[in-house]
Amino acid sequence: MADDKDVLRDVWFGRIPACFTLNQDEETEREAEPYYLLLPRVSYLTLVTDKVKKHFLRVMRAEDVGEMWFEYEGTPLKWHYPIGVLFDLHASNSILPWSITVHFKNFPGQDLLHCMSSSVVEAHFMSSIKEADALKHKSQVVNDMQKKDHKQLWMGLQNDKFEQFWAMNRKLMEYPTEEAGFRYIPFRIYQVNGTHTSTPLILESSQGTEKRYQVVIHGIEPLMETPLQWLSEHLSHPDNFLHICVVPAPSD
Amino acid sequence: MAQPRGACTWKPHICEQLKLRDRLQRHGFEEIVHQYNRLLEKSDLQAVLSERYQADKYEVARGHEATAAGGDAPALQQEMADMRIRHQEELTELHKKRGELAQTVIELNNLIQQKDKEIQSNEAKMQEYQQQMANLEGDCRDLNNCLQDLERANQTLKDEYDALQITFSALEEKLRKTTEDNQELVSRWMAEKAQEANRLNAENEKDSRRRQAKLQKELADAAKEPLPVDPDDDIEVLPEDSGKSGGEQPHGRALGRTPSKKSSQMPPGGLLDSISNIFGRRGANSLSASPENSEAPSGACVEVRVPSTALHVFEAHDGEVNAVRFSPGSRVLATGGMDRRVKLWEVASGRCEPKGALTGSNAGITSIEFDSAGSYLLAASNDFASRIWTLEDYRLRHTLTGHSGKVLSARFLLDNARIVSGSYDRTLKLWDLRSKVCMKTVFTGSSCNDIVCTEQCVMSGHFDKKVRFWDIRAESSVRELELLGRVTSLDLNHDRTELLTCSRDDLLKIVDLRTNAVRQTLSAEGFKCGADWTRVTFSPDGNFVAGGSADGALYVWNVLTGKVDRTLDRNHK
């Protein structure tokens, strides 16, 4: 249906305006202006911040440069989460643009994973996909795909090519007609207090009383009766997982 | 699946939410971020440029100080001008290079476009070729199929041919065997036939020998007889006896037999046909009145007597009697009639005993003749053929066919090896007895009623009132003699010097052959020549002539006087 295709496109091309500011502690030769960037919701931080790095390296000396890492209001941002998830989790109620602080020193080894090159991100992305397919199709589909198909998935994500990605990804979204859907729905639930769980949790949220928590996927709150199968097919991230953030309801 | 009504709530909700989100988070900031980044770039560039200019200025300033000692303002200015010129040159060079590079870029773009086009056309050609190949493969497959079909058909034909070959050889074998059987059977049949022929021959020989023995015995008996019975006389004409007395029998002259033949079926008018043959002029063998020498074969006729009564009257045939003839020895009388048979009668002691019958004719007999030896009998018949029988065994020897009309008269030529026959089809045919073929056919122009033969000449009497004389060796008519009526009968006298003709004008004419003129004409009251086959005849000595009349009477003329000598009308029909 055309609606579904529109939903897929809107999900893919979702953007978050971010402002990268260099940490004051970093030693610079000149003053570094903040760098504004529209971040894609479905990608990963270390993939899309090359320009940020280049921008800030201009004002820094070479010997001071370590691995770049980001933090928001004191929380180091895990690069292996999709950007949209990070935003919904941490800054969904803040004003836009999203102010991210860039660090080059003092990499917090216990909070963040090192990411030396884009191949690390690729490995993480592919393992997510395989894990999701194991839940959905007992890994049959992803094992039937060839190496070049896996590569096409990764290249689609890396170069922001919707058609290229979805040419392959739709195979992962198919299910045999005699079953109503996937065997299991792969999803991750993130909560503000830090833990995230991927066990099936049935959230009971009472409709009538005041809501304390909000279920956010891709920055929107779907209705409770939305079928999970449909959500998994259309609102999954490129790594085929449904990332659900449970955040406190905004109190205006 | 959720119900459509249910789908209509959460899905549009999601779509709305996504649109809202985008409006908030993206559209507002997109343009700003973009412009900000551009400005950032520009400022960076400016910074770089300004740095460079500062560096230049610094150099210039240093250059200034270096030459400050000289304090040559114009030198400094000169230097500055030089620098400016150098910079401008560099600038122009760079511009030129940029133009060239742009040109190369354009050319390369064109090249690329050309190559693209070529690639496209090549691909199109490749597709075409592939199409052709597919077509050719299809054709090839079809041809292969045709070939296989043809091979199969060929094989079937070969098999059929082999089978036919086998059948053929089997049939050939059978044919060979049957031909052999046939040969064998034919040879056996021939052998049997030969045997049978031999047997028949032996029988016939025995028969003939028996008959000869009988004949000899009789002759011997007759020779012992004192009285001259001479039963073989054809004509006994007593010149002095007028024959009025009816008792000729006591004279013992068994006379001219006039056996008359009664015919049961009456032709209209009661014609007497060949009554004249009673006087059957086999004069050569007639016995003389002198009884002493009663040998059957004797020389010329010596004595004749005019017949006065009928000696024996009997029924001879079932139908009309057409021909009567005595054999040369005067022992046998042959009669032929419409019943298609020639009957042979033994003439003995005044009576005729039937001896036998010759069959073989398919229609009525018109004329009979014995050959000079008395062994063959020639009969002409209405079935367009003449036949010859041998008298010993009464077997049919030859049949001479070839006429296209009924044969009215047939005669042996004097050498007995040839026969001349005259026919209703207006031809005379000359036959050779040895080869049994017709040697000559003479077209006479008119139906031939009677024929007589001499050594050189054949005389034929015709329907057109002419008597024609034919030379045997030539083929044409030598002479013609015209009469007043249709010629019905011819007869020669013993010397063959005179010809007697009878014609329908009721006249008998005697023609002298040496002068070819009519010597004498005989007629009589009441003598009417009634039919085309009325016969007249000479007596054996040539002095008397007899002829049958239409009323059944027999007229006898004396040649010397030319008058009717006697009329016999008894028992004649």
PDB file of N, CA, C and O in Angstrom, chain B residues 47-81:
ATOM      1  N   ALA B  47      39.379  33.207   6.027  1.00  0.00           N
ATOM      2  CA  ALA B  47      40.476  33.131   7.000  1.00  0.00           C
ATOM      3  C   ALA B  47      41.748  32.698   6.308  1.00  0.00           C
ATOM      4  O   ALA B  47      42.818  33.270   6.518  1.00  0.00           O
ATOM      5  N   VAL B  48      41.606  31.699   5.484  1.00  0.00           N
ATOM      6  CA  VAL B  48      42.801  31.217   4.787  1.00  0.00           C
ATOM      7  C   VAL B  48      43.365  32.317   3.921  1.00  0.00           C
ATOM      8  O   VAL B  48      44.566  32.596   3.921  1.00  0.00           O
ATOM      9  N   LEU B  49      42.484  32.971   3.160  1.00  0.00           N
ATOM     10  CA  LEU B  49      42.957  34.026   2.279  1.00  0.00           C
ATOM     11  C   LEU B  49      43.635  35.137   3.076  1.00  0.00           C
ATOM     12  O   LEU B  49      44.710  35.610   2.711  1.00  0.00           O
ATOM     13  N   SER B  50      42.944  35.496   4.119  1.00  0.00           N
ATOM     14  CA  SER B  50      43.542  36.589   4.907  1.00  0.00           C
ATOM     15  C   SER B  50      44.879  36.169   5.469  1.00  0.00           C
ATOM     16  O   SER B  50      45.812  36.954   5.519  1.00  0.00           O
ATOM     17  N   GLU B  51      45.007  34.963   5.855  1.00  0.00           N
ATOM     18  CA  GLU B  51      46.316  34.491   6.342  1.00  0.00           C
ATOM     19  C   GLU B  51      47.350  34.624   5.283  1.00  0.00           C
ATOM     20  O   GLU B  51      48.456  35.101   5.523  1.00  0.00           O
ATOM     21  N   ARG B  52      46.990  34.212   4.145  1.00  0.00           N
ATOM     22  CA  ARG B  52      47.949  34.291   3.052  1.00  0.00           C
ATOM     23  C   ARG B  52      48.343  35.717   2.761  1.00  0.00           C
ATOM     24  O   ARG B  52      49.507  36.037   2.562  1.00  0.00           O
ATOM     25  N   TYR B  53      47.322  36.565   2.736  1.00  0.00           N
ATOM     26  CA  TYR B  53      47.639  37.966   2.478  1.00  0.00           C
ATOM     27  C   TYR B  53      48.518  38.513   3.575  1.00  0.00           C
ATOM     28  O   TYR B  53      49.439  39.270   3.318  1.00  0.00           O
ATOM     29  N   GLN B  54      48.192  38.103   4.768  1.00  0.00           N
ATOM     30  CA  GLN B  54      49.054  38.575   5.871  1.00  0.00           C
ATOM     31  C   GLN B  54      50.474  38.092   5.677  1.00  0.00           C
ATOM     32  O   GLN B  54      51.431  38.826   5.889  1.00  0.00           O
ATOM     33  N   ALA B  55      50.593  36.859   5.265  1.00  0.00           N
ATOM     34  CA  ALA B  55      51.946  36.339   5.036  1.00  0.00           C
ATOM     35  C   ALA B  55      52.619  37.152   3.957  1.00  0.00           C
ATOM     36  O   ALA B  55      53.788  37.535   4.095  1.00  0.00           O
ATOM     37  N   ASP B  56      51.891  37.451   2.916  1.00  0.00           N
ATOM     38  CA  ASP B  56      52.476  38.242   1.835  1.00  0.00           C
ATOM     39  C   ASP B  56      52.882  39.611   2.345  1.00  0.00           C
ATOM     40  O   ASP B  56      53.972  40.096   2.072  1.00  0.00           O
ATOM     41  N   LYS B  57      51.909  40.174   3.045  1.00  0.00           N
ATOM     42  CA  LYS B  57      52.216  41.510   3.570  1.00  0.00           C
ATOM     43  C   LYS B  57      53.442  41.458   4.450  1.00  0.00           C
ATOM     44  O   LYS B  57      54.281  42.335   4.419  1.00  0.00           O
ATOM     45  N   TYR B  58      53.541  40.411   5.173  1.00  0.00           N
ATOM     46  CA  TYR B  58      54.701  40.295   6.070  1.00  0.00           C
ATOM     47  C   TYR B  58      55.967  40.225   5.259  1.00  0.00           C
ATOM     48  O   TYR B  58      56.943  40.868   5.570  1.00  0.00           O
ATOM     49  N   GLU B  59      55.920  39.506   4.206  1.00  0.00           N
ATOM     50  CA  GLU B  59      57.105  39.420   3.344  1.00  0.00           C
ATOM     51  C   GLU B  59      57.402  40.752   2.721  1.00  0.00           C
ATOM     52  O   GLU B  59      58.546  41.185   2.655  1.00  0.00           O
ATOM     53  N   VAL B  60      56.344  41.320   2.252  1.00  0.00           N
ATOM     54  CA  VAL B  60      56.543  42.643   1.652  1.00  0.00           C
ATOM     55  C   VAL B  60      57.116  43.609   2.672  1.00  0.00           C
ATOM     56  O   VAL B  60      58.024  44.392   2.393  1.00  0.00           O
ATOM     57  N   ALA B  61      56.526  43.512   3.846  1.00  0.00           N
ATOM     58  CA  ALA B  61      57.047  44.405   4.904  1.00  0.00           C
ATOM     59  C   ALA B  61      58.514  44.129   5.140  1.00  0.00           C
ATOM     60  O   ALA B  61      59.313  45.049   5.257  1.00  0.00           O
ATOM     61  N   ARG B  62      58.895  42.892   5.168  1.00  0.00           N
ATOM     62  CA  ARG B  62      60.303  42.562   5.371  1.00  0.00           C
ATOM     63  C   ARG B  62      61.111  43.033   4.204  1.00  0.00           C
ATOM     64  O   ARG B  62      62.204  43.584   4.358  1.00  0.00           O
ATOM     65  N   GLY B  63      60.597  42.864   3.072  1.00  0.00           N
ATOM     66  CA  GLY B  63      61.304  43.348   1.905  1.00  0.00           C
ATOM     67  C   GLY B  63      61.466  44.858   2.015  1.00  0.00           C
ATOM     68  O   GLY B  63      62.492  45.430   1.662  1.00  0.00           O
ATOM     69  N   HIS B  64      60.342  45.426   2.515  1.00  0.00           N
ATOM     70  CA  HIS B  64      60.435  46.872   2.784  1.00  0.00           C
ATOM     71  C   HIS B  64      61.644  47.189   3.646  1.00  0.00           C
ATOM     72  O   HIS B  64      62.449  48.054   3.313  1.00  0.00           O
ATOM     73  N   GLU B  65      61.727  46.540   4.771  1.00  0.00           N
ATOM     74  CA  GLU B  65      62.813  46.847   5.712  1.00  0.00           C
ATOM     75  C   GLU B  65      64.148  46.575   5.061  1.00  0.00           C
ATOM     76  O   GLU B  65      65.098  47.338   5.256  1.00  0.00           O
ATOM     77  N   ALA B  66      64.277  45.561   4.348  1.00  0.00           N
ATOM     78  CA  ALA B  66      65.588  45.249   3.746  1.00  0.00           C
ATOM     79  C   ALA B  66      66.034  46.380   2.857  1.00  0.00           C
ATOM     80  O   ALA B  66      67.221  46.748   2.840  1.00  0.00           O
ATOM     81  N   THR B  67      65.138  46.927   2.205  1.00  0.00           N
ATOM     82  CA  THR B  67      65.559  48.028   1.316  1.00  0.00           C
ATOM     83  C   THR B  67      65.293  49.381   1.935  1.00  0.00           C
ATOM     84  O   THR B  67      65.407  50.386   1.260  1.00  0.00           O
ATOM     85  N   ALA B  68      64.801  49.337   3.200  1.00  0.00           N
ATOM     86  CA  ALA B  68      64.561  50.646   3.852  1.00  0.00           C
ATOM     87  C   ALA B  68      65.853  51.451   3.886  1.00  0.00           C
ATOM     88  O   ALA B  68      65.828  52.670   3.820  1.00  0.00           O
ATOM     89  N   ALA B  69      67.007  50.763   4.080  1.00  0.00           N
ATOM     90  CA  ALA B  69      68.275  51.487   4.120  1.00  0.00           C
ATOM     91  C   ALA B  69      68.451  52.288   2.864  1.00  0.00           C
ATOM     92  O   ALA B  69      68.859  53.447   2.879  1.00  0.00           O
ATOM     93  N   GLY B  70      68.209  51.697   1.781  1.00  0.00           N
ATOM     94  CA  GLY B  70      68.406  52.454   0.570  1.00  0.00           C
ATOM     95  C   GLY B  70      67.429  53.628   0.473  1.00  0.00           C
ATOM     96  O   GLY B  70      67.766  54.700   0.006  1.00  0.00           O
ATOM     97  N   GLY B  71      66.250  53.358   1.087  1.00  0.00           N
ATOM     98  CA  GLY B  71      65.263  54.437   1.063  1.00  0.00           C
ATOM     99  C   GLY B  71      64.866  54.806  -0.337  1.00  0.00           C
ATOM    100  O   GLY B  71      64.478  55.943  -0.593  1.00  0.00           O
ATOM    101  N   ASP B  72      65.052  53.848  -1.285  1.00  0.00           N
ATOM    102  CA  ASP B  72      64.613  54.164  -2.662  1.00  0.00           C
ATOM    103  C   ASP B  72      63.138  53.924  -2.813  1.00  0.00           C
ATOM    104  O   ASP B  72      62.698  52.796  -2.976  1.00  0.00           O
ATOM    105  N   ALA B  73      62.436  54.948  -2.701  1.00  0.00           N
ATOM    106  CA  ALA B  73      60.992  54.771  -2.902  1.00  0.00           C
ATOM    107  C   ALA B  73      60.677  54.288  -4.309  1.00  0.00           C
ATOM    108  O   ALA B  73      59.890  53.371  -4.506  1.00  0.00           O
ATOM    109  N   PRO B  74      61.296  54.816  -5.264  1.00  0.00           N
ATOM    110  CA  PRO B  74      60.927  54.326  -6.617  1.00  0.00           C
ATOM    111  C   PRO B  74      61.369  52.857  -6.782  1.00  0.00           C
ATOM    112  O   PRO B  74      60.662  52.071  -7.406  1.00  0.00           O
ATOM    113  N   ALA B  75      62.582  52.513  -6.190  1.00  0.00           N
ATOM    114  CA  ALA B  75      62.975  51.096  -6.304  1.00  0.00           C
ATOM    115  C   ALA B  75      61.940  50.204  -5.640  1.00  0.00           C
ATOM    116  O   ALA B  75      61.548  49.171  -6.174  1.00  0.00           O
ATOM    117  N   LEU B  76      61.512  50.629  -4.486  1.00  0.00           N
ATOM    118  CA  LEU B  76      60.486  49.855  -3.811  1.00  0.00           C
ATOM    119  C   LEU B  76      59.247  49.769  -4.655  1.00  0.00           C
ATOM    120  O   LEU B  76      58.650  48.702  -4.835  1.00  0.00           O
ATOM    121  N   GLN B  77      58.849  50.930  -5.135  1.00  0.00           N
ATOM    122  CA  GLN B  77      57.658  50.918  -5.987  1.00  0.00           C
ATOM    123  C   GLN B  77      57.861  50.024  -7.178  1.00  0.00           C
ATOM    124  O   GLN B  77      56.977  49.266  -7.584  1.00  0.00           O
ATOM    125  N   GLN B  78      59.127  50.082  -7.721  1.00  0.00           N
ATOM    126  CA  GLN B  78      59.416  49.229  -8.868  1.00  0.00           C
ATOM    127  C   GLN B  78      59.251  47.769  -8.496  1.00  0.00           C
ATOM    128  O   GLN B  78      58.646  46.972  -9.203  1.00  0.00           O
ATOM    129  N   GLU B  79      59.790  47.458  -7.312  1.00  0.00           N
ATOM    130  CA  GLU B  79      59.657  46.064  -6.887  1.00  0.00           C
ATOM    131  C   GLU B  79      58.209  45.673  -6.743  1.00  0.00           C
ATOM    132  O   GLU B  79      57.776  44.603  -7.164  1.00  0.00           O
ATOM    133  N   MET B  80      57.467  46.584  -6.127  1.00  0.00           N
ATOM    134  CA  MET B  80      56.066  46.280  -5.934  1.00  0.00           C
ATOM    135  C   MET B  80      55.364  46.122  -7.258  1.00  0.00           C
ATOM    136  O   MET B  80      54.539  45.216  -7.454  1.00  0.00           O
ATOM    137  N   ALA B  81      55.728  47.002  -8.186  1.00  0.00           N
ATOM    138  CA  ALA B  81      55.084  46.874  -9.507  1.00  0.00           C
ATOM    139  C   ALA B  81      55.453  45.542 -10.148  1.00  0.00           C
ATOM    140  O   ALA B  81      54.601  44.832 -10.726  1.00  0.00           O
TER     141      ALA B  81
END
